[in-house]
Amino acid sequence: MVNSKRIEKWFSQLAVVGTDAGGGFTRLAFSDSDWQVRDIVIELMQNAGLTVRFDAFGNIIGRREGKNPDAPVVMLGSHTDSVPNGGNFDGVLGVLAAIEAVQCMQESGEENYHPIEVVVFMAEESSRFGYATLGSKVFCGKISLENLESYKDKQGISLAQEMRLRGLVPEKIAQACYTGEIKSFLELHIEQGKALELTGHQIGVVTGIAAPTRLRLMVTGMADHSGATPMNMRQDALTAAAEIILQVEALATAELQNGVVGTTGIVKAEPGVMNVIPGRVELGIDIRGISSDSKHRVIDNLVAAVDSIKDRRGVGVEIVTLTDDTPVQISGEMIDFLDDICKQFPYPTMRMPSGAGHDAMHIAAIAETGMLFIPCRGGISHNPGEWASIDDIVAGTEIVLAAVRKLASQEFSWQK
Ligand SMILES: [Zn+2]
């Protein structure tokens, strides 16, 4: 049986690592605090009877052997790194719930036919190196040595350098591509939105995962004297950028019914002084949706809008696509499977899309993947106010346990 006291203890064990003055947590990928959390989690995994190994990227894989060691693996996982000044639940929940599930199986002495693996994916948050879900991308063979060398943090330290400092060998990154057969992958996560809380549901069965497309725009005008340059003789990069920002908002709003969201989160104007017309502006734009068509409509229209703004204002705009991930549809069979598991419990359950990206969206390319949400207070996440109740945590963990028991049995197989 899921032990709420034990889970609470694990959360509080992690709650002393990477603490900020304001009550939040900072555990940036590959930092000391990230590594401290990692050590604690490895110990919890070993105590739960898991045999722990690491891949070339440092992803942690804890294995509970199956009666048939050659049968495809049932995998559970999430991440433990955080954004700056984030919370103690984002990612951590999925990892601790997975460990609790196998701990319960160990206590009851039951056997599983399929091997079970609990995975902690490294560097899920983009905060440090600018790219998200790196551990799961590596797992799927989508990251090269060149990527590791070029991804840098604000201090200019590359991911490859940081890996070497942690005793990892970036040159061996291809070996981290998971080659075994995965029967199913499951990730439990806090919702990071308000839908469950507002509708009084305890469990969300995820139907699709929105994937981000991230663009960097460099707008180049002419830096000029703010006093001596008449209004009709300017090439102001920032006013051009302002029009682009409003276009991002308008075009995403036009696809509201398809769940597209568009955000300009980075605006850097140069030279950034009051008596000079901005000559260069960098914009960082994030566009997401669970419909690939709808998302790309926004991007195509944005590119067209940028073209006309450029011509009209006499500025240059360079557009670089940093990330273009494909939204993931969870299979109907998986959604029905998880729904059926939820029906064995009294917890109010609803189906819902995920607006945030998760490791599960990459694993979905190589395995039958499912995702479950529990509420977080006020929908707040990536913030010191991030919090989930122990009742909801236990509810989510019970669903994970019931699901993994069934998935790891010899009797259960997917129809397709
Ligand atoms: Zn997360």
PDB file of C-alpha atoms in Angstrom, residues 46-275:
ATOM      1  CA  GLN A  46      18.599   1.369  -3.915  1.00  0.00           C
ATOM      2  CA  ASN A  47      16.557   1.148  -0.697  1.00  0.00           C
ATOM      3  CA  ALA A  48      13.535   0.272  -2.850  1.00  0.00           C
ATOM      4  CA  GLY A  49      15.499  -2.673  -4.236  1.00  0.00           C
ATOM      5  CA  LEU A  50      16.333  -1.116  -7.591  1.00  0.00           C
ATOM      6  CA  THR A  51      19.636  -1.863  -9.307  1.00  0.00           C
ATOM      7  CA  VAL A  52      20.953   1.528 -10.363  1.00  0.00           C
ATOM      8  CA  ARG A  53      22.942   2.289 -13.504  1.00  0.00           C
ATOM      9  CA  PHE A  54      23.712   5.470 -15.462  1.00  0.00           C
ATOM     10  CA  ASP A  55      23.868   6.195 -19.150  1.00  0.00           C
ATOM     11  CA  ALA A  56      26.463   8.379 -20.848  1.00  0.00           C
ATOM     12  CA  PHE A  57      24.425  11.548 -20.176  1.00  0.00           C
ATOM     13  CA  GLY A  58      24.064  10.744 -16.478  1.00  0.00           C
ATOM     14  CA  ASN A  59      20.379   9.739 -16.731  1.00  0.00           C
ATOM     15  CA  ILE A  60      19.695   7.485 -13.722  1.00  0.00           C
ATOM     16  CA  ILE A  61      18.054   4.140 -14.455  1.00  0.00           C
ATOM     17  CA  GLY A  62      16.910   1.981 -11.519  1.00  0.00           C
ATOM     18  CA  ARG A  63      15.822  -1.516 -12.506  1.00  0.00           C
ATOM     19  CA  ARG A  64      13.568  -3.999 -10.768  1.00  0.00           C
ATOM     20  CA  GLU A  65      14.203  -7.260 -12.549  1.00  0.00           C
ATOM     21  CA  GLY A  66      11.297  -9.134 -14.099  1.00  0.00           C
ATOM     22  CA  LYS A  67      10.533 -12.857 -14.038  1.00  0.00           C
ATOM     23  CA  ASN A  68      11.458 -12.655 -17.687  1.00  0.00           C
ATOM     24  CA  PRO A  69      14.509 -10.365 -17.829  1.00  0.00           C
ATOM     25  CA  ASP A  70      14.297 -10.300 -21.626  1.00  0.00           C
ATOM     26  CA  ALA A  71      10.705  -9.054 -21.765  1.00  0.00           C
ATOM     27  CA  PRO A  72      10.149  -5.408 -22.816  1.00  0.00           C
ATOM     28  CA  VAL A  73      10.590  -2.930 -19.966  1.00  0.00           C
ATOM     29  CA  VAL A  74       7.799  -1.056 -18.203  1.00  0.00           C
ATOM     30  CA  MET A  75       9.284   2.382 -17.570  1.00  0.00           C
ATOM     31  CA  LEU A  76       8.366   5.173 -15.159  1.00  0.00           C
ATOM     32  CA  GLY A  77      10.162   8.481 -14.952  1.00  0.00           C
ATOM     33  CA  SER A  78      10.464  12.230 -14.715  1.00  0.00           C
ATOM     34  CA  HIS A  79      13.154  14.730 -13.697  1.00  0.00           C
ATOM     35  CA  THR A  80      14.578  16.383 -10.572  1.00  0.00           C
ATOM     36  CA  ASP A  81      16.310  19.522 -11.892  1.00  0.00           C
ATOM     37  CA  SER A  82      14.516  22.850 -11.466  1.00  0.00           C
ATOM     38  CA  VAL A  83      14.224  26.363 -12.820  1.00  0.00           C
ATOM     39  CA  PRO A  84      15.832  29.170 -10.753  1.00  0.00           C
ATOM     40  CA  ASN A  85      13.675  29.773  -7.685  1.00  0.00           C
ATOM     41  CA  GLY A  86      11.263  26.958  -8.547  1.00  0.00           C
ATOM     42  CA  GLY A  87       9.360  24.445  -6.436  1.00  0.00           C
ATOM     43  CA  ASN A  88       9.911  20.990  -4.913  1.00  0.00           C
ATOM     44  CA  PHE A  89       7.199  19.166  -6.920  1.00  0.00           C
ATOM     45  CA  ASP A  90       7.815  19.784 -10.640  1.00  0.00           C
ATOM     46  CA  GLY A  91       9.433  16.538 -11.822  1.00  0.00           C
ATOM     47  CA  VAL A  92      10.263  15.422  -8.282  1.00  0.00           C
ATOM     48  CA  LEU A  93       6.693  14.130  -7.908  1.00  0.00           C
ATOM     49  CA  GLY A  94       6.996  11.699 -10.822  1.00  0.00           C
ATOM     50  CA  VAL A  95      10.335  10.362  -9.606  1.00  0.00           C
ATOM     51  CA  LEU A  96       9.280   9.864  -5.966  1.00  0.00           C
ATOM     52  CA  ALA A  97       5.907   8.336  -6.943  1.00  0.00           C
ATOM     53  CA  ALA A  98       7.703   5.856  -9.209  1.00  0.00           C
ATOM     54  CA  ILE A  99      10.123   4.887  -6.433  1.00  0.00           C
ATOM     55  CA  GLU A 100       7.226   4.549  -3.973  1.00  0.00           C
ATOM     56  CA  ALA A 101       5.418   2.252  -6.423  1.00  0.00           C
ATOM     57  CA  VAL A 102       8.367  -0.148  -6.653  1.00  0.00           C
ATOM     58  CA  GLN A 103       8.977   0.163  -2.898  1.00  0.00           C
ATOM     59  CA  CYS A 104       5.378  -1.060  -2.375  1.00  0.00           C
ATOM     60  CA  MET A 105       5.966  -3.967  -4.735  1.00  0.00           C
ATOM     61  CA  GLN A 106       9.126  -4.871  -2.867  1.00  0.00           C
ATOM     62  CA  GLU A 107       7.298  -4.831   0.482  1.00  0.00           C
ATOM     63  CA  SER A 108       4.474  -7.034  -0.740  1.00  0.00           C
ATOM     64  CA  GLY A 109       7.012  -9.453  -2.183  1.00  0.00           C
ATOM     65  CA  GLU A 110       5.143  -9.631  -5.478  1.00  0.00           C
ATOM     66  CA  GLU A 111       6.839 -10.536  -8.727  1.00  0.00           C
ATOM     67  CA  ASN A 112       6.592  -8.682 -12.003  1.00  0.00           C
ATOM     68  CA  TYR A 113       6.911 -10.542 -15.286  1.00  0.00           C
ATOM     69  CA  HIS A 114       8.259  -7.535 -17.205  1.00  0.00           C
ATOM     70  CA  PRO A 115      11.291  -5.699 -15.813  1.00  0.00           C
ATOM     71  CA  ILE A 116      10.416  -2.263 -14.377  1.00  0.00           C
ATOM     72  CA  GLU A 117      12.763   0.698 -14.747  1.00  0.00           C
ATOM     73  CA  VAL A 118      12.540   4.056 -12.969  1.00  0.00           C
ATOM     74  CA  VAL A 119      14.347   6.770 -14.921  1.00  0.00           C
ATOM     75  CA  VAL A 120      15.466  10.211 -13.740  1.00  0.00           C
ATOM     76  CA  PHE A 121      16.055  12.286 -16.873  1.00  0.00           C
ATOM     77  CA  MET A 122      18.796  14.892 -16.560  1.00  0.00           C
ATOM     78  CA  ALA A 123      18.444  18.525 -17.664  1.00  0.00           C
ATOM     79  CA  GLU A 124      14.692  18.645 -18.283  1.00  0.00           C
ATOM     80  CA  GLU A 125      14.474  22.388 -17.656  1.00  0.00           C
ATOM     81  CA  SER A 126      15.863  24.761 -20.267  1.00  0.00           C
ATOM     82  CA  SER A 127      16.850  27.368 -17.649  1.00  0.00           C
ATOM     83  CA  ARG A 128      20.554  26.661 -17.664  1.00  0.00           C
ATOM     84  CA  PHE A 129      21.531  25.545 -21.167  1.00  0.00           C
ATOM     85  CA  GLY A 130      18.608  27.026 -23.114  1.00  0.00           C
ATOM     86  CA  TYR A 131      17.213  23.670 -24.265  1.00  0.00           C
ATOM     87  CA  ALA A 132      14.592  21.557 -22.503  1.00  0.00           C
ATOM     88  CA  THR A 133      14.100  17.793 -21.983  1.00  0.00           C
ATOM     89  CA  LEU A 134      17.702  16.994 -22.889  1.00  0.00           C
ATOM     90  CA  GLY A 135      17.929  13.699 -20.958  1.00  0.00           C
ATOM     91  CA  SER A 136      14.940  12.213 -22.749  1.00  0.00           C
ATOM     92  CA  LYS A 137      16.156  13.556 -26.099  1.00  0.00           C
ATOM     93  CA  VAL A 138      19.513  11.849 -25.501  1.00  0.00           C
ATOM     94  CA  PHE A 139      17.584   8.685 -24.607  1.00  0.00           C
ATOM     95  CA  CYS A 140      15.970   8.793 -28.052  1.00  0.00           C
ATOM     96  CA  GLY A 141      19.249   9.477 -29.862  1.00  0.00           C
ATOM     97  CA  LYS A 142      18.376  13.098 -30.703  1.00  0.00           C
ATOM     98  CA  ILE A 143      21.436  14.834 -29.193  1.00  0.00           C
ATOM     99  CA  SER A 144      24.916  14.873 -30.726  1.00  0.00           C
ATOM    100  CA  LEU A 145      28.355  15.747 -29.370  1.00  0.00           C
ATOM    101  CA  GLU A 146      28.147  18.975 -31.404  1.00  0.00           C
ATOM    102  CA  ASN A 147      24.946  19.882 -29.533  1.00  0.00           C
ATOM    103  CA  LEU A 148      26.636  19.270 -26.183  1.00  0.00           C
ATOM    104  CA  GLU A 149      29.571  21.484 -27.180  1.00  0.00           C
ATOM    105  CA  SER A 150      27.334  24.299 -28.441  1.00  0.00           C
ATOM    106  CA  TYR A 151      24.760  24.420 -25.608  1.00  0.00           C
ATOM    107  CA  LYS A 152      26.176  26.949 -23.132  1.00  0.00           C
ATOM    108  CA  ASP A 153      25.024  28.537 -19.883  1.00  0.00           C
ATOM    109  CA  LYS A 154      25.217  32.252 -19.056  1.00  0.00           C
ATOM    110  CA  GLN A 155      28.810  31.851 -17.856  1.00  0.00           C
ATOM    111  CA  GLY A 156      29.755  30.364 -21.213  1.00  0.00           C
ATOM    112  CA  ILE A 157      30.247  26.857 -19.788  1.00  0.00           C
ATOM    113  CA  SER A 158      29.188  24.261 -22.329  1.00  0.00           C
ATOM    114  CA  LEU A 159      27.105  21.253 -21.434  1.00  0.00           C
ATOM    115  CA  ALA A 160      29.976  19.067 -22.642  1.00  0.00           C
ATOM    116  CA  GLN A 161      32.395  20.816 -20.246  1.00  0.00           C
ATOM    117  CA  GLU A 162      29.985  20.423 -17.351  1.00  0.00           C
ATOM    118  CA  MET A 163      29.493  16.737 -18.176  1.00  0.00           C
ATOM    119  CA  ARG A 164      33.250  16.181 -18.054  1.00  0.00           C
ATOM    120  CA  LEU A 165      33.406  17.881 -14.647  1.00  0.00           C
ATOM    121  CA  ARG A 166      30.809  15.336 -13.500  1.00  0.00           C
ATOM    122  CA  GLY A 167      32.923  12.436 -14.766  1.00  0.00           C
ATOM    123  CA  LEU A 168      30.826  11.856 -17.894  1.00  0.00           C
ATOM    124  CA  VAL A 169      32.235  11.467 -21.396  1.00  0.00           C
ATOM    125  CA  PRO A 170      30.359  13.609 -23.978  1.00  0.00           C
ATOM    126  CA  GLU A 171      32.072  11.718 -26.817  1.00  0.00           C
ATOM    127  CA  LYS A 172      30.099   8.642 -25.750  1.00  0.00           C
ATOM    128  CA  ILE A 173      26.728  10.405 -25.971  1.00  0.00           C
ATOM    129  CA  ALA A 174      25.457   8.106 -28.732  1.00  0.00           C
ATOM    130  CA  GLN A 175      25.756   5.181 -26.305  1.00  0.00           C
ATOM    131  CA  ALA A 176      23.075   6.770 -24.131  1.00  0.00           C
ATOM    132  CA  CYS A 177      20.489   6.069 -26.815  1.00  0.00           C
ATOM    133  CA  TYR A 178      18.163   3.507 -25.218  1.00  0.00           C
ATOM    134  CA  THR A 179      18.274   0.331 -27.280  1.00  0.00           C
ATOM    135  CA  GLY A 180      16.049  -1.967 -25.225  1.00  0.00           C
ATOM    136  CA  GLU A 181      12.389  -2.527 -25.993  1.00  0.00           C
ATOM    137  CA  ILE A 182       9.980  -0.485 -23.851  1.00  0.00           C
ATOM    138  CA  LYS A 183       6.488  -1.914 -23.333  1.00  0.00           C
ATOM    139  CA  SER A 184       5.152   1.316 -21.837  1.00  0.00           C
ATOM    140  CA  PHE A 185       6.309   4.589 -20.350  1.00  0.00           C
ATOM    141  CA  LEU A 186       4.365   6.482 -17.676  1.00  0.00           C
ATOM    142  CA  GLU A 187       5.024   9.931 -16.187  1.00  0.00           C
ATOM    143  CA  LEU A 188       3.117  11.443 -13.273  1.00  0.00           C
ATOM    144  CA  HIS A 189       3.474  15.237 -13.008  1.00  0.00           C
ATOM    145  CA  ILE A 190       1.826  18.237 -11.368  1.00  0.00           C
ATOM    146  CA  GLU A 191      -0.531  19.901 -13.822  1.00  0.00           C
ATOM    147  CA  GLN A 192       1.185  23.334 -13.758  1.00  0.00           C
ATOM    148  CA  GLY A 193      -2.202  24.824 -14.631  1.00  0.00           C
ATOM    149  CA  LYS A 194      -5.547  25.418 -12.921  1.00  0.00           C
ATOM    150  CA  ALA A 195      -7.938  23.095 -14.780  1.00  0.00           C
ATOM    151  CA  LEU A 196      -7.985  20.255 -12.212  1.00  0.00           C
ATOM    152  CA  GLU A 197      -8.302  22.586  -9.229  1.00  0.00           C
ATOM    153  CA  LEU A 198     -11.035  24.733 -10.789  1.00  0.00           C
ATOM    154  CA  THR A 199     -13.123  21.717 -11.798  1.00  0.00           C
ATOM    155  CA  GLY A 200     -12.554  19.736  -8.592  1.00  0.00           C
ATOM    156  CA  HIS A 201     -10.707  16.816 -10.188  1.00  0.00           C
ATOM    157  CA  GLN A 202      -7.856  14.950  -8.518  1.00  0.00           C
ATOM    158  CA  ILE A 203      -6.441  13.107 -11.515  1.00  0.00           C
ATOM    159  CA  GLY A 204      -5.925  14.231 -15.093  1.00  0.00           C
ATOM    160  CA  VAL A 205      -5.406  11.639 -17.816  1.00  0.00           C
ATOM    161  CA  VAL A 206      -3.358  13.442 -20.450  1.00  0.00           C
ATOM    162  CA  THR A 207      -4.621  13.190 -24.030  1.00  0.00           C
ATOM    163  CA  GLY A 208      -1.845  15.120 -25.781  1.00  0.00           C
ATOM    164  CA  ILE A 209       1.306  17.085 -24.987  1.00  0.00           C
ATOM    165  CA  ALA A 210       1.815  20.498 -26.531  1.00  0.00           C
ATOM    166  CA  ALA A 211       5.286  20.948 -27.955  1.00  0.00           C
ATOM    167  CA  PRO A 212       7.139  24.226 -28.212  1.00  0.00           C
ATOM    168  CA  THR A 213       8.577  25.885 -31.273  1.00  0.00           C
ATOM    169  CA  ARG A 214      11.116  28.469 -30.154  1.00  0.00           C
ATOM    170  CA  LEU A 215      12.367  31.256 -32.347  1.00  0.00           C
ATOM    171  CA  ARG A 216      15.116  33.786 -31.854  1.00  0.00           C
ATOM    172  CA  LEU A 217      14.596  36.976 -33.866  1.00  0.00           C
ATOM    173  CA  MET A 218      17.333  39.483 -34.394  1.00  0.00           C
ATOM    174  CA  VAL A 219      15.886  42.844 -35.471  1.00  0.00           C
ATOM    175  CA  THR A 220      18.473  45.212 -36.892  1.00  0.00           C
ATOM    176  CA  GLY A 221      17.773  48.908 -37.448  1.00  0.00           C
ATOM    177  CA  MET A 222      19.992  51.925 -37.021  1.00  0.00           C
ATOM    178  CA  ALA A 223      21.189  53.257 -33.669  1.00  0.00           C
ATOM    179  CA  ASP A 224      20.869  57.051 -33.918  1.00  0.00           C
ATOM    180  CA  HIS A 225      20.732  60.154 -31.787  1.00  0.00           C
ATOM    181  CA  SER A 226      17.308  60.319 -30.111  1.00  0.00           C
ATOM    182  CA  GLY A 227      17.281  64.107 -30.288  1.00  0.00           C
ATOM    183  CA  ALA A 228      18.675  64.745 -33.742  1.00  0.00           C
ATOM    184  CA  THR A 229      16.829  62.081 -35.777  1.00  0.00           C
ATOM    185  CA  PRO A 230      13.341  63.137 -37.001  1.00  0.00           C
ATOM    186  CA  MET A 231      10.533  60.606 -36.569  1.00  0.00           C
ATOM    187  CA  ASN A 232      10.254  59.981 -40.306  1.00  0.00           C
ATOM    188  CA  MET A 233      13.971  59.200 -40.673  1.00  0.00           C
ATOM    189  CA  ARG A 234      14.323  56.408 -38.146  1.00  0.00           C
ATOM    190  CA  GLN A 235      15.018  52.703 -38.346  1.00  0.00           C
ATOM    191  CA  ASP A 236      13.990  51.896 -34.799  1.00  0.00           C
ATOM    192  CA  ALA A 237      14.575  48.200 -34.116  1.00  0.00           C
ATOM    193  CA  LEU A 238      12.537  48.256 -30.912  1.00  0.00           C
ATOM    194  CA  THR A 239       9.330  49.718 -32.371  1.00  0.00           C
ATOM    195  CA  ALA A 240       9.573  47.119 -35.149  1.00  0.00           C
ATOM    196  CA  ALA A 241      10.058  44.453 -32.472  1.00  0.00           C
ATOM    197  CA  ALA A 242       7.020  45.804 -30.606  1.00  0.00           C
ATOM    198  CA  GLU A 243       4.866  45.207 -33.684  1.00  0.00           C
ATOM    199  CA  ILE A 244       6.223  41.672 -33.949  1.00  0.00           C
ATOM    200  CA  ILE A 245       5.416  41.008 -30.289  1.00  0.00           C
ATOM    201  CA  LEU A 246       1.806  42.151 -30.821  1.00  0.00           C
ATOM    202  CA  GLN A 247       1.585  39.905 -33.894  1.00  0.00           C
ATOM    203  CA  VAL A 248       2.669  36.888 -31.801  1.00  0.00           C
ATOM    204  CA  GLU A 249      -0.174  37.655 -29.414  1.00  0.00           C
ATOM    205  CA  ALA A 250      -2.775  38.263 -32.128  1.00  0.00           C
ATOM    206  CA  LEU A 251      -1.879  35.210 -34.241  1.00  0.00           C
ATOM    207  CA  ALA A 252      -1.860  32.836 -31.256  1.00  0.00           C
ATOM    208  CA  THR A 253      -5.164  34.299 -30.039  1.00  0.00           C
ATOM    209  CA  ALA A 254      -6.642  33.589 -33.485  1.00  0.00           C
ATOM    210  CA  GLU A 255      -5.928  29.875 -32.809  1.00  0.00           C
ATOM    211  CA  LEU A 256      -7.341  30.012 -29.278  1.00  0.00           C
ATOM    212  CA  GLN A 257      -9.924  27.308 -30.026  1.00  0.00           C
ATOM    213  CA  ASN A 258      -7.070  24.959 -30.972  1.00  0.00           C
ATOM    214  CA  GLY A 259      -5.190  25.662 -27.743  1.00  0.00           C
ATOM    215  CA  VAL A 260      -2.231  27.504 -29.247  1.00  0.00           C
ATOM    216  CA  VAL A 261      -0.306  29.895 -26.983  1.00  0.00           C
ATOM    217  CA  GLY A 262       2.367  32.375 -28.043  1.00  0.00           C
ATOM    218  CA  THR A 263       4.771  34.248 -25.777  1.00  0.00           C
ATOM    219  CA  THR A 264       7.609  36.689 -26.352  1.00  0.00           C
ATOM    220  CA  GLY A 265       9.640  36.107 -23.209  1.00  0.00           C
ATOM    221  CA  ILE A 266      12.928  37.697 -24.216  1.00  0.00           C
ATOM    222  CA  VAL A 267      13.368  41.309 -25.337  1.00  0.00           C
ATOM    223  CA  LYS A 268      16.899  42.691 -25.339  1.00  0.00           C
ATOM    224  CA  ALA A 269      17.293  46.159 -26.813  1.00  0.00           C
ATOM    225  CA  GLU A 270      20.701  47.630 -27.621  1.00  0.00           C
ATOM    226  CA  PRO A 271      22.368  49.853 -26.752  1.00  0.00           C
ATOM    227  CA  GLY A 272      19.743  50.258 -24.025  1.00  0.00           C
ATOM    228  CA  VAL A 273      20.287  53.908 -23.210  1.00  0.00           C
ATOM    229  CA  MET A 274      17.710  56.697 -23.194  1.00  0.00           C
ATOM    230  CA  ASN A 275      19.263  59.017 -25.744  1.00  0.00           C
TER     231      ASN A 275
END
